[in-house]
Coordinates of C-alpha atoms and ligand atoms in Angstrom, one line a residue:
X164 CA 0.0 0.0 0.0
X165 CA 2.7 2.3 0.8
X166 CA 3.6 2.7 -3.1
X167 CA 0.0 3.9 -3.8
X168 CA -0.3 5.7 -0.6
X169 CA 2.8 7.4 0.6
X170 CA 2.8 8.3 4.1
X171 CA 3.9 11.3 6.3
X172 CA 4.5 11.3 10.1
X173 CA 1.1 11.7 11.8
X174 CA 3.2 14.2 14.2
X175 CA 5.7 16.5 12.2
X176 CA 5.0 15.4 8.8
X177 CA 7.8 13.6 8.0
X178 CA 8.1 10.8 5.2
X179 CA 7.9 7.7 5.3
X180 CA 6.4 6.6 8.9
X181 CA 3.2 6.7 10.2
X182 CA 4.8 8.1 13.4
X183 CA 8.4 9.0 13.4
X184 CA 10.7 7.4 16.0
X185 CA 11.2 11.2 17.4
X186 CA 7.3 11.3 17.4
X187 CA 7.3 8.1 19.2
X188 CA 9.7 9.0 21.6
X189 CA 7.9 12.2 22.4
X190 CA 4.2 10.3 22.9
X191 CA 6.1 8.1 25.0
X192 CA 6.1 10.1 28.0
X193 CA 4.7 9.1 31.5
X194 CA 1.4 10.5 32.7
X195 CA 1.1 13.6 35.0
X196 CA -2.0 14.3 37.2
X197 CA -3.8 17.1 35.2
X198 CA -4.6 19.9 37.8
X199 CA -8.8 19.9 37.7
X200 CA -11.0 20.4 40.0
X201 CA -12.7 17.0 39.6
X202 CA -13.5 14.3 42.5
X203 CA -12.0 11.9 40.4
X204 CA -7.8 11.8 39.5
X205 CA -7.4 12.9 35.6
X206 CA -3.7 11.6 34.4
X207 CA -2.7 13.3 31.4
X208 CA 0.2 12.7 28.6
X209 CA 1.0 16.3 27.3
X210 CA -0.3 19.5 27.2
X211 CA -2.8 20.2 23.6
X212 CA 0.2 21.1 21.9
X213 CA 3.0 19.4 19.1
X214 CA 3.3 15.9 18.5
X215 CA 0.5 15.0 20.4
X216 CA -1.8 17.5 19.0
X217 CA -1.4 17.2 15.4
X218 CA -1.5 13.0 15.8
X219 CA -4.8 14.0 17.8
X220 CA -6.5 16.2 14.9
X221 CA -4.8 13.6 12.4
X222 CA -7.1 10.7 13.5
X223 CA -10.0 12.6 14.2
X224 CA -9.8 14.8 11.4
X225 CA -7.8 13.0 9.0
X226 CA -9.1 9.8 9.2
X227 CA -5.4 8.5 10.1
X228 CA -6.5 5.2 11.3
X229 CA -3.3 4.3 10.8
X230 CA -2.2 5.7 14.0
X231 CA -4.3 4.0 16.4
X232 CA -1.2 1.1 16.7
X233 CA 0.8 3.5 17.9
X234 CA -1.2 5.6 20.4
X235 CA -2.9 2.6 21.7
X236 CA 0.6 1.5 22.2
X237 CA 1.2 4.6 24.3
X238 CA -1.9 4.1 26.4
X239 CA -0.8 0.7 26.9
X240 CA 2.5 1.9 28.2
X241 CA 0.6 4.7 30.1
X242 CA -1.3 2.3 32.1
X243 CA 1.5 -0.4 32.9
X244 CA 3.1 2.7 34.7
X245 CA -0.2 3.5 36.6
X246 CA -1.1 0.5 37.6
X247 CA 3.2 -0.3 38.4
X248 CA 2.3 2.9 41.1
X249 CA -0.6 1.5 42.8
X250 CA -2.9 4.0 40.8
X251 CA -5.1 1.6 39.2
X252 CA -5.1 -2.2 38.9
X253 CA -3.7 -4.2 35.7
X254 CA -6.8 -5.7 34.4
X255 CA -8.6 -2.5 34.2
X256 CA -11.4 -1.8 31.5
X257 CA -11.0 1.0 29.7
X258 CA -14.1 2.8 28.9
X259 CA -13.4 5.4 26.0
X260 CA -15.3 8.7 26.5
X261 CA -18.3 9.5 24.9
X262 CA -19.6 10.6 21.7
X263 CA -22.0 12.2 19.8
X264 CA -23.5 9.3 17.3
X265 CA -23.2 12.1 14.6
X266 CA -19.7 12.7 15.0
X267 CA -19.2 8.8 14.6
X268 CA -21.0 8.6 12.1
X269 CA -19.2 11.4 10.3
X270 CA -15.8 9.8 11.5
X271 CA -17.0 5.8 10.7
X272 CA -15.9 5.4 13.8
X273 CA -14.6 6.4 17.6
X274 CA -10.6 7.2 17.3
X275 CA -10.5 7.2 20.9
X276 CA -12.2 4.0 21.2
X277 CA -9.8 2.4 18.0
X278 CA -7.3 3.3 20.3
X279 CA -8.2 1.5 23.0
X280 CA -8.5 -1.7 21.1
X281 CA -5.1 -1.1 19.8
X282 CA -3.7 -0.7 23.1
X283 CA -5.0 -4.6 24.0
X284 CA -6.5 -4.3 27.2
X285 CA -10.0 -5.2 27.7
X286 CA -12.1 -2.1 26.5
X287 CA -15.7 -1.5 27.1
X288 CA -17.3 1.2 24.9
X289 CA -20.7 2.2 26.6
X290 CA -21.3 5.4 27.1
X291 CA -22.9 8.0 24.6
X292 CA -23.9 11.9 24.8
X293 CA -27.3 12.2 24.8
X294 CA -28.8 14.0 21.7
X295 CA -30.3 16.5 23.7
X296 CA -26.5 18.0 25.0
X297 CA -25.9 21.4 23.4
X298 CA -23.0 21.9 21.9
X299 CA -20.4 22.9 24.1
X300 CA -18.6 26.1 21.9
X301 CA -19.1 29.3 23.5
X302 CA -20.2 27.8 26.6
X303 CA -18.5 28.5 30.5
X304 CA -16.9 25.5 32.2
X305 CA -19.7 25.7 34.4
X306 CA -22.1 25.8 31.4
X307 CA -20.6 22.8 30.1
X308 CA -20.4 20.8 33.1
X309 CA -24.5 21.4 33.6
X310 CA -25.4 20.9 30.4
X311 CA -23.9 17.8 29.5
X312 CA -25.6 14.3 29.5
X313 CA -24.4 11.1 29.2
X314 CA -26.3 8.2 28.5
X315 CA -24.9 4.9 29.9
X316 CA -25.4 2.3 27.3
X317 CA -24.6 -1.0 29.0
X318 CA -23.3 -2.1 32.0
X319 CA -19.9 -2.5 32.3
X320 CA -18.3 -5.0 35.1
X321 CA -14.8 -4.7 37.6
X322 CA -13.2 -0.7 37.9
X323 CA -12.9 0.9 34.8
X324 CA -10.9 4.1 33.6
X325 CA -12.4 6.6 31.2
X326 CA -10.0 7.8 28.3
X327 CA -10.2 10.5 26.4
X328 CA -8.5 12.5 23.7
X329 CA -8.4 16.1 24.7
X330 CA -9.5 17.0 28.7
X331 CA -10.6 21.1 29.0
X332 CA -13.2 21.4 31.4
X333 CA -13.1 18.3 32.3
X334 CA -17.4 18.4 31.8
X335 CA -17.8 14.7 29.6
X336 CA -15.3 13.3 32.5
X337 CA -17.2 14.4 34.7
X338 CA -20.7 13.5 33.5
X339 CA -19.3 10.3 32.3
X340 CA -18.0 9.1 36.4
X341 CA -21.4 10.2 37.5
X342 CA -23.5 8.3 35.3
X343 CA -20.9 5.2 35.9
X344 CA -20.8 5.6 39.5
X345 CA -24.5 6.0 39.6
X346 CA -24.6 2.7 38.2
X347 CA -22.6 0.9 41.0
X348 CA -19.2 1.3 38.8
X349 CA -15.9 1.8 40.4
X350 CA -14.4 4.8 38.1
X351 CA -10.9 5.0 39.1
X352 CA -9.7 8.0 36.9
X353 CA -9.5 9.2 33.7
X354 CA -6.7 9.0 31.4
X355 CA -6.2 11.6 28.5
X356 CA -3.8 12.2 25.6
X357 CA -3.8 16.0 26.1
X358 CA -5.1 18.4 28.4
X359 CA -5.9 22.0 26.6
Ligands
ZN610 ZN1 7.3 12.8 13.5

């Protein structure tokens, strides 16, 4: 395929790769506790900004599905060094954030949740955002954080942690733990790629 289709680095644009070995080396660094005022921890990778960002708009965007591999292999890595700390046990579920079933549609498919396949630890997609959420540009944090609803699909079993693309208000994160929690699940954090 590569004759037909040549590639460029998902992060700096560089032939050949799908993600450079700098680019690799750069999404492989350790999570940090995001600073949020959330009742739940929220463990990011980097801030919204190089590498990270443009592999970020590149699969949702782009339709780089190409990438998932190597992001979910950076999750993977992510959690192995949570769960090494005590954070969160090995065999958690990962629950990928919601969506709005338009927004799938338009993407055929959830990168986040393509992600969390790739990554090989057991993922549970079940949440969605209720079509009745207005959309969340031009809104306050606060705004955001009442207005948004989050259906729980099915019922997911064990601790889970939510994982997301980009965290800003931290409003889906939010929603999302309640309407897990509210459902006798043990939400243990939430993991995201970038924090804006
Ligand atoms: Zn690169």
């Amino acid at each position: 395929m590569e004759l037909f289709l040549p590639r460029a680095c998902g992060g700096c644009g560089a032939p050949g790769a799908s993600l450079c070995i700098n680019c690799q080396r750069v999404w492989r660094t350790p999570p940090k506790l995001a600073r949020l005022d959330l009742d739940i921890p929220v463990w990011t990778l980097s801030p919204y900004d190089g590498p990270h960002r443009k592999v970020l708009i590149a699969m949702k965007e782009h339709g780089r599905t190409d990438l998932a591999a190597f992001v979910g292999a950076a999750l993977g890595a992510s959690i192995s060094y949570l769960a090494s700390r005590g954070e969160i046990e090995h065999d958690i579920t990962l629950v990928p954030a919601p969506t709005r079933p338009t927004s799938r549609r338009r993407r055929g498919g959830d990168p986040v949740e393509r992600v969390c396949k790739a990554s090989r630890l057991s993922t549970f997609p079940c949440l969605s955002i209720s079509s009745g959420t207005p959309d969340s540009v031009g809104q306050t944090a606060q705004q955001r954080r009442l207005n948004m609803r989050v259906d729980l699909v099915r019922q997911p079993r064990g601790s889970v942690l939510i994982i997301d693309d980009v965290v800003t208000t931290g409003a889906t994160i939010s929603a999302s733990a309640n309407v897990l929690r509210a459902a006798g699940v043990q939400v243990r954090g939430a993991l995201t790629y970038c924090q804006a």
